[in-house]
Short mmCIF file of C-alpha atoms in Angstrom, two decimals:
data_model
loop_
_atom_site.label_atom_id
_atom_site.label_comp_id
_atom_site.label_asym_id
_atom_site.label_seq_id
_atom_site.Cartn_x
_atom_site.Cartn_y
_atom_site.Cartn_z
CA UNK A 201 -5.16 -21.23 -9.69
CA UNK A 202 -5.51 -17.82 -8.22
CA UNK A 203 -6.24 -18.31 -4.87
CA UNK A 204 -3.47 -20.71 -4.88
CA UNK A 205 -0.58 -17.87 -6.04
CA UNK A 206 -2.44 -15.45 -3.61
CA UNK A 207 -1.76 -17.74 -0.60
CA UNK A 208 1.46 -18.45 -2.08
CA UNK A 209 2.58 -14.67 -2.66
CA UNK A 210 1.09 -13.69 0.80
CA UNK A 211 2.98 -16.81 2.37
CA UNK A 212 6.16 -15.17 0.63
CA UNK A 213 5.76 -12.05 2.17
CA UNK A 214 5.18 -13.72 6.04
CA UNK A 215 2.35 -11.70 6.89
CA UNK A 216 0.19 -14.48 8.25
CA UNK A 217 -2.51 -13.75 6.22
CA UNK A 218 -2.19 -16.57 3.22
CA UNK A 219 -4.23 -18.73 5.86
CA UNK A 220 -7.37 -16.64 5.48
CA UNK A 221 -6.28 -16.31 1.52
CA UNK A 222 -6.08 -20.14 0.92
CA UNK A 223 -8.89 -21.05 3.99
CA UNK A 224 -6.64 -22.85 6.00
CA UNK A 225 -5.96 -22.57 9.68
CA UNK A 226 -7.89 -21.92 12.37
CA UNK A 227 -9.81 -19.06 13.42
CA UNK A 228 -7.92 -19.56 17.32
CA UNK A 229 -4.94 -19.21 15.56
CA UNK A 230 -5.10 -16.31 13.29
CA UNK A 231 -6.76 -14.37 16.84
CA UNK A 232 -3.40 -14.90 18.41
CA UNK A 233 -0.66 -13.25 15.90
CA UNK A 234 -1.53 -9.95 14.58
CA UNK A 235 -3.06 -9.52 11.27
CA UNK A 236 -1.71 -6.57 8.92
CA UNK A 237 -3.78 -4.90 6.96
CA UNK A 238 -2.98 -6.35 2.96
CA UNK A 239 -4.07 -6.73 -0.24
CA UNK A 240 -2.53 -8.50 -3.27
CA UNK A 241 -2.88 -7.13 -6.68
CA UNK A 242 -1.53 -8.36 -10.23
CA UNK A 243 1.42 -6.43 -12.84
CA UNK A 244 -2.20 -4.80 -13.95
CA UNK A 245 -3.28 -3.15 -11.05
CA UNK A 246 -6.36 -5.16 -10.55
CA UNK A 247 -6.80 -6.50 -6.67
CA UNK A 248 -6.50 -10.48 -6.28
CA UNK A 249 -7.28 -10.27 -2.71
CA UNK A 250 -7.96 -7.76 -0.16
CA UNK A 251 -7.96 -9.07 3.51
CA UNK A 252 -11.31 -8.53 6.16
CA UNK A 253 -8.73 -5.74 7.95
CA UNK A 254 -8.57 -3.73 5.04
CA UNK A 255 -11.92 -4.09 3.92
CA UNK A 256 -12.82 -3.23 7.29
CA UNK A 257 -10.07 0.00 7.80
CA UNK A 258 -11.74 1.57 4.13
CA UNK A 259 -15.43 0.26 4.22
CA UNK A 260 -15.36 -2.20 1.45
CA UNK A 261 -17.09 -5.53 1.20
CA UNK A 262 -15.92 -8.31 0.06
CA UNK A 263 -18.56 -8.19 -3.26
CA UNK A 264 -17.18 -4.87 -4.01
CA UNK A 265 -13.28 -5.88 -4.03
CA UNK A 266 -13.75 -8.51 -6.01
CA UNK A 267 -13.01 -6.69 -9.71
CA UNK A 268 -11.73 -3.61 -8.59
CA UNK A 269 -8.81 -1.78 -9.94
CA UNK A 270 -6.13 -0.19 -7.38
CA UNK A 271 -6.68 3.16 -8.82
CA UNK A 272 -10.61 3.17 -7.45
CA UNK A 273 -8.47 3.26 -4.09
CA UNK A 274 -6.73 6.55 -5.42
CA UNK A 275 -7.56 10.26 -6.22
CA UNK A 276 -6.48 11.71 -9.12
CA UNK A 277 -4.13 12.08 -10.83
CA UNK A 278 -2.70 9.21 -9.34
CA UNK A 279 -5.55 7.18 -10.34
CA UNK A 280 -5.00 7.71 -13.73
CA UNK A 281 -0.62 7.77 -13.80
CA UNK A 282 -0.53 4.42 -11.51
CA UNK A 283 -1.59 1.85 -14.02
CA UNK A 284 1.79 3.11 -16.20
CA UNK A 285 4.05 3.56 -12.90
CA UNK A 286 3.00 -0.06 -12.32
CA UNK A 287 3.75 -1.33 -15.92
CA UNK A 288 6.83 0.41 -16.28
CA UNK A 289 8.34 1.50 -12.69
CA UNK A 290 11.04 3.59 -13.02
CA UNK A 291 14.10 2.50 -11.29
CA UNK A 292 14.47 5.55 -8.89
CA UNK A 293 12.28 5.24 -5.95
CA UNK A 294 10.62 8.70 -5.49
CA UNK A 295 10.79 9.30 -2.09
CA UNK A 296 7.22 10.17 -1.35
CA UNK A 297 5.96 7.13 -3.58
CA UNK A 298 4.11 4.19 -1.70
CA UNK A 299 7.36 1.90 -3.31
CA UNK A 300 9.23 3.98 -0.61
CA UNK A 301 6.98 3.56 1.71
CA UNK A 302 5.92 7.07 2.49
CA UNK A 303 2.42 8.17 3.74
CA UNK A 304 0.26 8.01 0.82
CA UNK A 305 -3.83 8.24 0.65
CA UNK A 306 -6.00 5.57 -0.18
CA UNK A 307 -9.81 6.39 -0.88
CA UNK A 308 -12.31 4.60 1.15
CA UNK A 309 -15.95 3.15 0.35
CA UNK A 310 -17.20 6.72 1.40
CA UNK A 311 -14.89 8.53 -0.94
CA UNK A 312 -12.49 10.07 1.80
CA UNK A 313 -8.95 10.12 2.16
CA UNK A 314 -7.33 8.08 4.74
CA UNK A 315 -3.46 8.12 5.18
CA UNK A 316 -1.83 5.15 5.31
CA UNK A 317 2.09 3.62 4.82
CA UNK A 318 1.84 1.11 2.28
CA UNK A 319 4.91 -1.41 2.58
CA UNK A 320 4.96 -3.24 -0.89
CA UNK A 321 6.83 -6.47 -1.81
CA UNK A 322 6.82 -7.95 -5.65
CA UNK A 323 6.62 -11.82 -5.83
CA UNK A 324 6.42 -13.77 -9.17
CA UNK A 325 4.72 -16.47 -8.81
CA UNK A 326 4.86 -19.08 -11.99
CA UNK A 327 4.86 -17.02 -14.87
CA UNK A 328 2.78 -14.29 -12.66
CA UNK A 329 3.42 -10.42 -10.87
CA UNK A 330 1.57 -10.01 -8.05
CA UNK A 331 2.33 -7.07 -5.53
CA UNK A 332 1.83 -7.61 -2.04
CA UNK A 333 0.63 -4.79 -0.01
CA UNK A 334 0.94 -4.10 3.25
CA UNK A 335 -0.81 -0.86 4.97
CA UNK A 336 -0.44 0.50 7.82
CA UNK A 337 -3.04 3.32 8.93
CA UNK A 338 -0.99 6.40 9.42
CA UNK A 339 -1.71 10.08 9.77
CA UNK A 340 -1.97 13.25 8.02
CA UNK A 341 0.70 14.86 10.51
CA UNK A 342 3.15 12.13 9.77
CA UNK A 343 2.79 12.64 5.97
CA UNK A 344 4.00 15.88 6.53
CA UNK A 345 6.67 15.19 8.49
CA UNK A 346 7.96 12.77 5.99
CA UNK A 347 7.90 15.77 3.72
CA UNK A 348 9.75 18.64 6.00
CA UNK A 349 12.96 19.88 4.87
CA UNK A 350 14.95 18.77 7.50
CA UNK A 351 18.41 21.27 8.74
CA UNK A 352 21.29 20.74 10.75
CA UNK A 353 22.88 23.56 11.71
CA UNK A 354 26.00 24.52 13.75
CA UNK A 355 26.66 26.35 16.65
CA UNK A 356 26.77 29.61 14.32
CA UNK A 357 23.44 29.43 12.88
CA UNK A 358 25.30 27.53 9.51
CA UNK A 359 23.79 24.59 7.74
CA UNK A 360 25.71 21.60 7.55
CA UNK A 361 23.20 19.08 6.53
CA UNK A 362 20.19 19.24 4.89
#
């Protein structure tokens, strides 16, 4: 069943948080290891699972997850360009792409942009694609710095890297 490949792919990925996917474990336990922000969608786009951290970090209950698309958690254009990046991805990782982990936005219950570094694992799971996603809050300064041309430059003022 679903909830089955969720704990499965989440279980995969080693993030701890298949326990509170499947229901197993105890609540003493998952308090002692930290929990990572996740969610799990399918090859559509369409979240499987969301975990309470998440939900928490962009204001979402759990009612309100339960159908939603990934691209309600984007502004456009990326909205509307993900659900094709995600059916066909093209084998060059953009650098500034969540598949390359960059700082990305996600939009929150509220409708505002919070940064975050998504860290995104594919699993197939019987004859399902589910992503796994990791987040990480992160920060608008950081964004940019992933973004900065970066220069190395000699003792002469020359550029030798770039």
């Amino acid at each position: 069943g679903g909830a089955a490949a969720v704990a499965a792919a989440a279980a995969a990925d080693g993030s701890g948080a298949a326990q509170g996917a499947a229901g197993a474990g105890s609540a003493a336990a998952l308090a002692d290891e930290e929990i990572d922000s996740m969610m799990v969608t399918d090859a559509r786009g369409r979240l499987v699972y969301m975990n309470s951290d998440l939900r928490a970090f962009l204001g979402y209950s759990p009612k309100e997850v339960a159908r939603m698309d990934l691209s309600k958690l984007m502004n456009a254009p990326y909205s509307v360009l993900h659900a094709k990046w995600m059916k066909d991805p093209s084998p060059r990782v953009p650098q500034q792409s969540c598949r390359c982990g960059a700082t990305v936005v996600m939009v929150d219950a509220r409708g505002q942009a919070r940064p975050v570094k998504p860290r995104i694992q594919t699993r197939e799971v019987g004859d399902s694609v589910l992503h796994v996603v990791r987040v990480e809050p992160s920060c608008w300064e950081r964004g940019l710095d992933e973004r900065r041309l970066a220069l190395t430059l000699d003792g002469e003022g020359r550029i030798v890297e770039a």
